[in-house]
Amino acid sequence: MAESVKSDSLYAVLRSRILNGGLRPGQSLRLRALAQELGSSATPVREALNRLHAENFVTTEANKGFRVATVTLEELEDLESARSAIETQLLVRSIEKGDRDWEANLVSAHYRLSKCQVPNSFSQSEAIDLWDAAHTEFHFALIAGASSIWLMNFAQQVNAQLQRYRRHIILRIDHLNRAAEEKGDGALGVLSREALGIEAHTALMQAALDRDKIRAEALMVDHVSLAKEAFLKLAKASGIAGIDAAA
């Protein structure tokens, strides 16, 4: 039992580091070094890494051990496409089945998101954490009225993978925007603000509360499409093919 609890704790720590960029895409994960750093033995660290491997946060290679999963433009595009398909279905079902508690929770989540500053590369880690948590909370509040355990599980898995991309790219937004503006291209900055800002989320909330399935579905597709376009352009602008593969 003690080993299991230890493994759970190590899993949570390592997963958080991967999501927040503390462990970079492609970085080698050496058992002994991690065990020493985390004050553990190798066995629970290996168990934690195996769980992360099952969730596609970690990869393994014969005779090379564990490594943080790489991050690519192709996967980013695929994840955003999966997100669009899943969240759009869940949103429509939520509009059909959501009750007053769903409406109240959605309004509350929107309010909390509206009070968070849209993050940029000058934001403190805590500010990015707050925005990311509020953003995730809003999107899940939006689709929480649906009754589909499996689709919600898929939505959570896709969101966790996308969180790595968002954090990695957010830390580069201002640098990329300044570089684009120096080249006479201000569209990149506008695109990132539109993708992250509150306006699109407000429109989604209002369509959901109005029980307007057609408008809500169109807004969700447009919102995810815009986010995909913004993050792909930002990723390409920073020279990403397989984001920051570390030795």
PDB file of C-alpha atoms in Angstrom:
ATOM      1  CA  MET A   1       0.000   0.000   0.000  1.00  0.00           C
ATOM      2  CA  ALA A   2       2.802   2.438   0.908  1.00  0.00           C
ATOM      3  CA  GLU A   3       4.556   1.821  -2.430  1.00  0.00           C
ATOM      4  CA  SER A   4       1.283   2.426  -4.272  1.00  0.00           C
ATOM      5  CA  VAL A   5       0.717   5.739  -2.483  1.00  0.00           C
ATOM      6  CA  LYS A   6       4.301   6.748  -3.221  1.00  0.00           C
ATOM      7  CA  SER A   7       3.837   5.893  -6.897  1.00  0.00           C
ATOM      8  CA  ASP A   8       0.624   7.954  -7.044  1.00  0.00           C
ATOM      9  CA  SER A   9       2.413  10.958  -5.562  1.00  0.00           C
ATOM     10  CA  LEU A  10       5.361  10.640  -7.950  1.00  0.00           C
ATOM     11  CA  TYR A  11       2.983  10.255 -10.885  1.00  0.00           C
ATOM     12  CA  ALA A  12       1.216  13.510  -9.951  1.00  0.00           C
ATOM     13  CA  VAL A  13       4.526  15.385  -9.581  1.00  0.00           C
ATOM     14  CA  LEU A  14       5.966  14.141 -12.876  1.00  0.00           C
ATOM     15  CA  ARG A  15       2.720  14.711 -14.780  1.00  0.00           C
ATOM     16  CA  SER A  16       2.565  18.281 -13.475  1.00  0.00           C
ATOM     17  CA  ARG A  17       6.150  18.930 -14.543  1.00  0.00           C
ATOM     18  CA  ILE A  18       5.474  17.620 -18.032  1.00  0.00           C
ATOM     19  CA  LEU A  19       2.307  19.688 -18.423  1.00  0.00           C
ATOM     20  CA  ASN A  20       3.989  22.843 -17.127  1.00  0.00           C
ATOM     21  CA  GLY A  21       7.149  22.462 -19.164  1.00  0.00           C
ATOM     22  CA  GLY A  22       9.438  21.639 -16.242  1.00  0.00           C
ATOM     23  CA  LEU A  23      10.301  18.450 -18.126  1.00  0.00           C
ATOM     24  CA  ARG A  24      10.726  19.382 -21.772  1.00  0.00           C
ATOM     25  CA  PRO A  25       9.547  17.487 -24.858  1.00  0.00           C
ATOM     26  CA  GLY A  26      12.135  14.891 -25.810  1.00  0.00           C
ATOM     27  CA  GLN A  27      13.969  15.094 -22.466  1.00  0.00           C
ATOM     28  CA  SER A  28      15.509  11.855 -21.228  1.00  0.00           C
ATOM     29  CA  LEU A  29      14.070  10.590 -17.931  1.00  0.00           C
ATOM     30  CA  ARG A  30      16.728   8.659 -16.066  1.00  0.00           C
ATOM     31  CA  LEU A  31      15.353   6.509 -13.276  1.00  0.00           C
ATOM     32  CA  ARG A  32      18.211   6.866 -10.824  1.00  0.00           C
ATOM     33  CA  ALA A  33      18.487  10.618 -11.256  1.00  0.00           C
ATOM     34  CA  LEU A  34      14.732  11.120 -10.840  1.00  0.00           C
ATOM     35  CA  ALA A  35      14.575   8.794  -7.841  1.00  0.00           C
ATOM     36  CA  GLN A  36      17.395  10.672  -6.132  1.00  0.00           C
ATOM     37  CA  GLU A  37      15.880  14.057  -6.925  1.00  0.00           C
ATOM     38  CA  LEU A  38      12.434  13.019  -5.690  1.00  0.00           C
ATOM     39  CA  GLY A  39      13.668  11.158  -2.629  1.00  0.00           C
ATOM     40  CA  SER A  40      12.409   7.807  -3.771  1.00  0.00           C
ATOM     41  CA  SER A  41      13.568   4.408  -4.930  1.00  0.00           C
ATOM     42  CA  ALA A  42      13.571   3.431  -8.592  1.00  0.00           C
ATOM     43  CA  THR A  43      10.579   1.076  -8.436  1.00  0.00           C
ATOM     44  CA  PRO A  44       7.792   3.623  -7.695  1.00  0.00           C
ATOM     45  CA  VAL A  45       9.372   6.080 -10.171  1.00  0.00           C
ATOM     46  CA  ARG A  46       9.242   3.384 -12.857  1.00  0.00           C
ATOM     47  CA  GLU A  47       5.600   2.662 -11.989  1.00  0.00           C
ATOM     48  CA  ALA A  48       4.763   6.365 -12.275  1.00  0.00           C
ATOM     49  CA  LEU A  49       6.536   6.603 -15.640  1.00  0.00           C
ATOM     50  CA  ASN A  50       4.693   3.534 -16.911  1.00  0.00           C
ATOM     51  CA  ARG A  51       1.388   5.232 -16.069  1.00  0.00           C
ATOM     52  CA  LEU A  52       2.507   8.356 -17.928  1.00  0.00           C
ATOM     53  CA  HIS A  53       3.519   6.175 -20.856  1.00  0.00           C
ATOM     54  CA  ALA A  54       0.005   4.703 -20.952  1.00  0.00           C
ATOM     55  CA  GLU A  55      -1.343   8.270 -21.186  1.00  0.00           C
ATOM     56  CA  ASN A  56       1.096   9.206 -23.994  1.00  0.00           C
ATOM     57  CA  PHE A  57       3.016  11.747 -21.922  1.00  0.00           C
ATOM     58  CA  VAL A  58       6.120   9.551 -21.945  1.00  0.00           C
ATOM     59  CA  THR A  59       7.664   7.263 -24.565  1.00  0.00           C
ATOM     60  CA  THR A  60      10.042   4.334 -24.288  1.00  0.00           C
ATOM     61  CA  GLU A  61      12.739   2.998 -26.584  1.00  0.00           C
ATOM     62  CA  ALA A  62      14.597  -0.288 -26.395  1.00  0.00           C
ATOM     63  CA  ASN A  63      17.756   0.120 -24.302  1.00  0.00           C
ATOM     64  CA  LYS A  64      17.157   3.886 -24.012  1.00  0.00           C
ATOM     65  CA  GLY A  65      14.617   4.076 -21.204  1.00  0.00           C
ATOM     66  CA  PHE A  66      11.957   6.728 -20.783  1.00  0.00           C
ATOM     67  CA  ARG A  67      11.704  10.084 -22.514  1.00  0.00           C
ATOM     68  CA  VAL A  68       9.149  12.912 -22.407  1.00  0.00           C
ATOM     69  CA  ALA A  69       6.943  12.602 -25.470  1.00  0.00           C
ATOM     70  CA  THR A  70       7.938  14.926 -28.282  1.00  0.00           C
ATOM     71  CA  VAL A  71       5.537  17.606 -29.470  1.00  0.00           C
ATOM     72  CA  THR A  72       4.904  18.135 -33.176  1.00  0.00           C
ATOM     73  CA  LEU A  73       2.868  20.360 -35.442  1.00  0.00           C
ATOM     74  CA  GLU A  74       1.087  17.300 -36.804  1.00  0.00           C
ATOM     75  CA  GLU A  75       0.005  16.193 -33.325  1.00  0.00           C
ATOM     76  CA  LEU A  76      -1.082  19.719 -32.400  1.00  0.00           C
ATOM     77  CA  GLU A  77      -3.315  19.893 -35.462  1.00  0.00           C
ATOM     78  CA  ASP A  78      -4.683  16.415 -34.801  1.00  0.00           C
ATOM     79  CA  LEU A  79      -5.441  17.233 -31.161  1.00  0.00           C
ATOM     80  CA  GLU A  80      -7.266  20.445 -32.062  1.00  0.00           C
ATOM     81  CA  SER A  81      -9.322  18.555 -34.658  1.00  0.00           C
ATOM     82  CA  ALA A  82     -10.206  15.910 -32.074  1.00  0.00           C
ATOM     83  CA  ARG A  83     -11.105  18.647 -29.602  1.00  0.00           C
ATOM     84  CA  SER A  84     -13.436  20.281 -32.122  1.00  0.00           C
ATOM     85  CA  ALA A  85     -15.285  17.032 -32.841  1.00  0.00           C
ATOM     86  CA  ILE A  86     -15.622  16.013 -29.195  1.00  0.00           C
ATOM     87  CA  GLU A  87     -16.438  19.367 -27.575  1.00  0.00           C
ATOM     88  CA  THR A  88     -18.936  20.301 -30.294  1.00  0.00           C
ATOM     89  CA  GLN A  89     -20.899  17.099 -29.696  1.00  0.00           C
ATOM     90  CA  LEU A  90     -20.814  17.591 -25.945  1.00  0.00           C
ATOM     91  CA  LEU A  91     -21.895  21.222 -26.244  1.00  0.00           C
ATOM     92  CA  VAL A  92     -24.940  20.323 -28.336  1.00  0.00           C
ATOM     93  CA  ARG A  93     -25.895  17.591 -25.854  1.00  0.00           C
ATOM     94  CA  SER A  94     -25.429  20.011 -22.951  1.00  0.00           C
ATOM     95  CA  ILE A  95     -27.768  22.530 -24.556  1.00  0.00           C
ATOM     96  CA  GLU A  96     -30.334  19.763 -24.992  1.00  0.00           C
ATOM     97  CA  LYS A  97     -30.019  18.329 -21.487  1.00  0.00           C
ATOM     98  CA  GLY A  98     -28.428  20.974 -19.269  1.00  0.00           C
ATOM     99  CA  ASP A  99     -30.470  22.184 -16.297  1.00  0.00           C
ATOM    100  CA  ARG A 100     -30.383  25.388 -14.243  1.00  0.00           C
ATOM    101  CA  ASP A 101     -27.410  24.180 -12.221  1.00  0.00           C
ATOM    102  CA  TRP A 102     -25.517  23.728 -15.477  1.00  0.00           C
ATOM    103  CA  GLU A 103     -26.426  27.281 -16.491  1.00  0.00           C
ATOM    104  CA  ALA A 104     -25.377  28.699 -13.111  1.00  0.00           C
ATOM    105  CA  ASN A 105     -22.053  26.856 -13.137  1.00  0.00           C
ATOM    106  CA  LEU A 106     -21.373  28.050 -16.678  1.00  0.00           C
ATOM    107  CA  VAL A 107     -22.005  31.692 -15.753  1.00  0.00           C
ATOM    108  CA  SER A 108     -19.769  31.358 -12.682  1.00  0.00           C
ATOM    109  CA  ALA A 109     -16.964  29.771 -14.704  1.00  0.00           C
ATOM    110  CA  HIS A 110     -17.208  32.541 -17.288  1.00  0.00           C
ATOM    111  CA  TYR A 111     -16.993  35.189 -14.573  1.00  0.00           C
ATOM    112  CA  ARG A 112     -13.842  33.619 -13.135  1.00  0.00           C
ATOM    113  CA  LEU A 113     -12.268  33.424 -16.593  1.00  0.00           C
ATOM    114  CA  SER A 114     -13.149  37.067 -17.265  1.00  0.00           C
ATOM    115  CA  LYS A 115     -11.208  38.097 -14.148  1.00  0.00           C
ATOM    116  CA  CYS A 116      -8.011  36.419 -15.339  1.00  0.00           C
ATOM    117  CA  GLN A 117      -5.504  38.352 -17.389  1.00  0.00           C
ATOM    118  CA  VAL A 118      -4.834  36.757 -20.763  1.00  0.00           C
ATOM    119  CA  PRO A 119      -1.316  35.353 -20.320  1.00  0.00           C
ATOM    120  CA  ASN A 120       1.745  36.280 -22.300  1.00  0.00           C
ATOM    121  CA  SER A 121       5.443  35.581 -22.109  1.00  0.00           C
ATOM    122  CA  PHE A 122       5.866  38.219 -19.381  1.00  0.00           C
ATOM    123  CA  SER A 123       3.273  36.577 -17.136  1.00  0.00           C
ATOM    124  CA  GLN A 124       4.383  34.937 -13.923  1.00  0.00           C
ATOM    125  CA  SER A 125       3.917  31.175 -13.750  1.00  0.00           C
ATOM    126  CA  GLU A 126       1.146  31.656 -11.165  1.00  0.00           C
ATOM    127  CA  ALA A 127      -0.788  33.955 -13.532  1.00  0.00           C
ATOM    128  CA  ILE A 128      -0.525  31.425 -16.352  1.00  0.00           C
ATOM    129  CA  ASP A 129      -1.676  28.688 -13.974  1.00  0.00           C
ATOM    130  CA  LEU A 130      -4.708  30.750 -12.944  1.00  0.00           C
ATOM    131  CA  TRP A 131      -5.717  31.511 -16.530  1.00  0.00           C
ATOM    132  CA  ASP A 132      -5.173  27.950 -17.697  1.00  0.00           C
ATOM    133  CA  ALA A 133      -7.237  26.552 -14.816  1.00  0.00           C
ATOM    134  CA  ALA A 134     -10.033  29.076 -15.406  1.00  0.00           C
ATOM    135  CA  HIS A 135      -9.977  28.458 -19.159  1.00  0.00           C
ATOM    136  CA  THR A 136     -10.207  24.707 -18.672  1.00  0.00           C
ATOM    137  CA  GLU A 137     -12.938  25.130 -16.065  1.00  0.00           C
ATOM    138  CA  PHE A 138     -15.006  27.266 -18.452  1.00  0.00           C
ATOM    139  CA  HIS A 139     -14.776  24.836 -21.344  1.00  0.00           C
ATOM    140  CA  PHE A 140     -15.722  21.896 -19.161  1.00  0.00           C
ATOM    141  CA  ALA A 141     -18.558  23.878 -17.583  1.00  0.00           C
ATOM    142  CA  LEU A 142     -19.788  24.553 -21.118  1.00  0.00           C
ATOM    143  CA  ILE A 143     -20.022  20.838 -21.938  1.00  0.00           C
ATOM    144  CA  ALA A 144     -20.839  19.480 -18.461  1.00  0.00           C
ATOM    145  CA  GLY A 145     -24.559  19.210 -19.170  1.00  0.00           C
ATOM    146  CA  ALA A 146     -24.032  16.277 -21.523  1.00  0.00           C
ATOM    147  CA  SER A 147     -24.481  12.725 -20.261  1.00  0.00           C
ATOM    148  CA  SER A 148     -21.591  10.918 -21.886  1.00  0.00           C
ATOM    149  CA  ILE A 149     -18.907   9.483 -19.640  1.00  0.00           C
ATOM    150  CA  TRP A 150     -16.729   8.300 -22.525  1.00  0.00           C
ATOM    151  CA  LEU A 151     -16.830  11.533 -24.513  1.00  0.00           C
ATOM    152  CA  MET A 152     -15.986  13.475 -21.355  1.00  0.00           C
ATOM    153  CA  ASN A 153     -13.052  11.140 -20.716  1.00  0.00           C
ATOM    154  CA  PHE A 154     -11.807  11.732 -24.256  1.00  0.00           C
ATOM    155  CA  ALA A 155     -12.242  15.489 -23.831  1.00  0.00           C
ATOM    156  CA  GLN A 156     -10.149  15.405 -20.651  1.00  0.00           C
ATOM    157  CA  GLN A 157      -7.383  13.398 -22.330  1.00  0.00           C
ATOM    158  CA  VAL A 158      -7.214  15.767 -25.306  1.00  0.00           C
ATOM    159  CA  ASN A 159      -7.225  18.817 -23.029  1.00  0.00           C
ATOM    160  CA  ALA A 160      -4.344  17.443 -20.942  1.00  0.00           C
ATOM    161  CA  GLN A 161      -2.253  16.909 -24.074  1.00  0.00           C
ATOM    162  CA  LEU A 162      -3.106  20.371 -25.432  1.00  0.00           C
ATOM    163  CA  GLN A 163      -2.119  21.964 -22.126  1.00  0.00           C
ATOM    164  CA  ARG A 164       1.512  21.137 -22.900  1.00  0.00           C
ATOM    165  CA  TYR A 165       1.298  22.991 -26.197  1.00  0.00           C
ATOM    166  CA  ARG A 166      -0.478  26.004 -24.726  1.00  0.00           C
ATOM    167  CA  ARG A 167       2.084  26.442 -21.978  1.00  0.00           C
ATOM    168  CA  HIS A 168       5.017  26.021 -24.327  1.00  0.00           C
ATOM    169  CA  ILE A 169       3.662  28.534 -26.855  1.00  0.00           C
ATOM    170  CA  ILE A 170       2.274  31.085 -24.373  1.00  0.00           C
ATOM    171  CA  LEU A 171       5.789  31.590 -23.025  1.00  0.00           C
ATOM    172  CA  ARG A 172       6.832  32.693 -26.516  1.00  0.00           C
ATOM    173  CA  ILE A 173       3.847  34.770 -27.626  1.00  0.00           C
ATOM    174  CA  ASP A 174       5.218  38.266 -27.008  1.00  0.00           C
ATOM    175  CA  HIS A 175       8.611  37.462 -28.485  1.00  0.00           C
ATOM    176  CA  LEU A 176       6.939  36.067 -31.596  1.00  0.00           C
ATOM    177  CA  ASN A 177       4.509  38.981 -31.817  1.00  0.00           C
ATOM    178  CA  ARG A 178       7.313  41.538 -31.636  1.00  0.00           C
ATOM    179  CA  ALA A 179       9.281  39.697 -34.300  1.00  0.00           C
ATOM    180  CA  ALA A 180       6.202  39.584 -36.549  1.00  0.00           C
ATOM    181  CA  GLU A 181       5.465  43.292 -36.045  1.00  0.00           C
ATOM    182  CA  GLU A 182       9.048  44.166 -36.921  1.00  0.00           C
ATOM    183  CA  LYS A 183       8.406  42.417 -40.227  1.00  0.00           C
ATOM    184  CA  GLY A 184       5.195  44.438 -40.688  1.00  0.00           C
ATOM    185  CA  ASP A 185       2.879  41.571 -39.761  1.00  0.00           C
ATOM    186  CA  GLY A 186       0.565  42.530 -36.881  1.00  0.00           C
ATOM    187  CA  ALA A 187      -1.892  39.742 -37.649  1.00  0.00           C
ATOM    188  CA  LEU A 188      -0.118  37.228 -35.424  1.00  0.00           C
ATOM    189  CA  GLY A 189      -0.711  39.298 -32.291  1.00  0.00           C
ATOM    190  CA  VAL A 190      -4.367  39.851 -33.167  1.00  0.00           C
ATOM    191  CA  LEU A 191      -4.800  36.143 -33.813  1.00  0.00           C
ATOM    192  CA  SER A 192      -3.336  35.107 -30.457  1.00  0.00           C
ATOM    193  CA  ARG A 193      -5.468  37.645 -28.560  1.00  0.00           C
ATOM    194  CA  GLU A 194      -8.625  36.488 -30.353  1.00  0.00           C
ATOM    195  CA  ALA A 195      -7.835  32.854 -29.577  1.00  0.00           C
ATOM    196  CA  LEU A 196      -7.144  33.438 -25.874  1.00  0.00           C
ATOM    197  CA  GLY A 197      -9.382  36.416 -25.068  1.00  0.00           C
ATOM    198  CA  ILE A 198     -12.747  36.496 -23.297  1.00  0.00           C
ATOM    199  CA  GLU A 199     -14.901  37.676 -26.223  1.00  0.00           C
ATOM    200  CA  ALA A 200     -15.159  34.319 -27.991  1.00  0.00           C
ATOM    201  CA  HIS A 201     -15.911  32.608 -24.687  1.00  0.00           C
ATOM    202  CA  THR A 202     -18.659  35.114 -23.913  1.00  0.00           C
ATOM    203  CA  ALA A 203     -20.300  34.427 -27.280  1.00  0.00           C
ATOM    204  CA  LEU A 204     -20.171  30.680 -26.614  1.00  0.00           C
ATOM    205  CA  MET A 205     -21.731  31.105 -23.187  1.00  0.00           C
ATOM    206  CA  GLN A 206     -24.545  33.279 -24.514  1.00  0.00           C
ATOM    207  CA  ALA A 207     -25.412  30.890 -27.329  1.00  0.00           C
ATOM    208  CA  ALA A 208     -25.494  28.010 -24.834  1.00  0.00           C
ATOM    209  CA  LEU A 209     -27.724  29.917 -22.409  1.00  0.00           C
ATOM    210  CA  ASP A 210     -30.021  30.884 -25.296  1.00  0.00           C
ATOM    211  CA  ARG A 211     -30.251  27.156 -26.146  1.00  0.00           C
ATOM    212  CA  ASP A 212     -29.254  28.040 -29.702  1.00  0.00           C
ATOM    213  CA  LYS A 213     -27.673  24.785 -30.833  1.00  0.00           C
ATOM    214  CA  ILE A 214     -26.942  25.891 -34.394  1.00  0.00           C
ATOM    215  CA  ARG A 215     -25.172  29.082 -33.345  1.00  0.00           C
ATOM    216  CA  ALA A 216     -23.354  27.392 -30.462  1.00  0.00           C
ATOM    217  CA  GLU A 217     -22.092  24.606 -32.713  1.00  0.00           C
ATOM    218  CA  ALA A 218     -20.853  27.105 -35.303  1.00  0.00           C
ATOM    219  CA  LEU A 219     -19.163  29.220 -32.633  1.00  0.00           C
ATOM    220  CA  MET A 220     -17.420  26.205 -31.115  1.00  0.00           C
ATOM    221  CA  VAL A 221     -16.111  25.047 -34.488  1.00  0.00           C
ATOM    222  CA  ASP A 222     -14.896  28.587 -35.257  1.00  0.00           C
ATOM    223  CA  HIS A 223     -13.354  29.000 -31.793  1.00  0.00           C
ATOM    224  CA  VAL A 224     -11.350  25.781 -31.940  1.00  0.00           C
ATOM    225  CA  SER A 225     -10.396  26.478 -35.556  1.00  0.00           C
ATOM    226  CA  LEU A 226      -9.095  29.909 -34.570  1.00  0.00           C
ATOM    227  CA  ALA A 227      -7.169  28.445 -31.639  1.00  0.00           C
ATOM    228  CA  LYS A 228      -5.653  25.837 -33.936  1.00  0.00           C
ATOM    229  CA  GLU A 229      -4.690  28.474 -36.498  1.00  0.00           C
ATOM    230  CA  ALA A 230      -3.167  30.721 -33.830  1.00  0.00           C
ATOM    231  CA  PHE A 231      -1.146  28.026 -32.126  1.00  0.00           C
ATOM    232  CA  LEU A 232       0.037  26.495 -35.399  1.00  0.00           C
ATOM    233  CA  LYS A 233       1.229  29.891 -36.648  1.00  0.00           C
ATOM    234  CA  LEU A 234       2.872  30.683 -33.336  1.00  0.00           C
ATOM    235  CA  ALA A 235       4.508  27.276 -33.293  1.00  0.00           C
ATOM    236  CA  LYS A 236       5.804  27.647 -36.854  1.00  0.00           C
ATOM    237  CA  ALA A 237       7.021  31.184 -36.122  1.00  0.00           C
ATOM    238  CA  SER A 238       9.219  29.805 -33.354  1.00  0.00           C
ATOM    239  CA  GLY A 239      10.730  27.231 -35.710  1.00  0.00           C
ATOM    240  CA  ILE A 240       8.848  24.276 -34.269  1.00  0.00           C
ATOM    241  CA  ALA A 241       8.775  21.020 -36.169  1.00  0.00           C
ATOM    242  CA  GLY A 242       9.021  18.762 -33.131  1.00  0.00           C
ATOM    243  CA  ILE A 243       8.991  21.341 -30.347  1.00  0.00           C
ATOM    244  CA  ASP A 244      12.292  21.734 -28.491  1.00  0.00           C
ATOM    245  CA  ALA A 245      13.561  18.189 -28.523  1.00  0.00           C
ATOM    246  CA  ALA A 246      16.044  18.079 -25.669  1.00  0.00           C
ATOM    247  CA  ALA A 247      18.956  15.674 -25.374  1.00  0.00           C
TER     248      ALA A 247
END
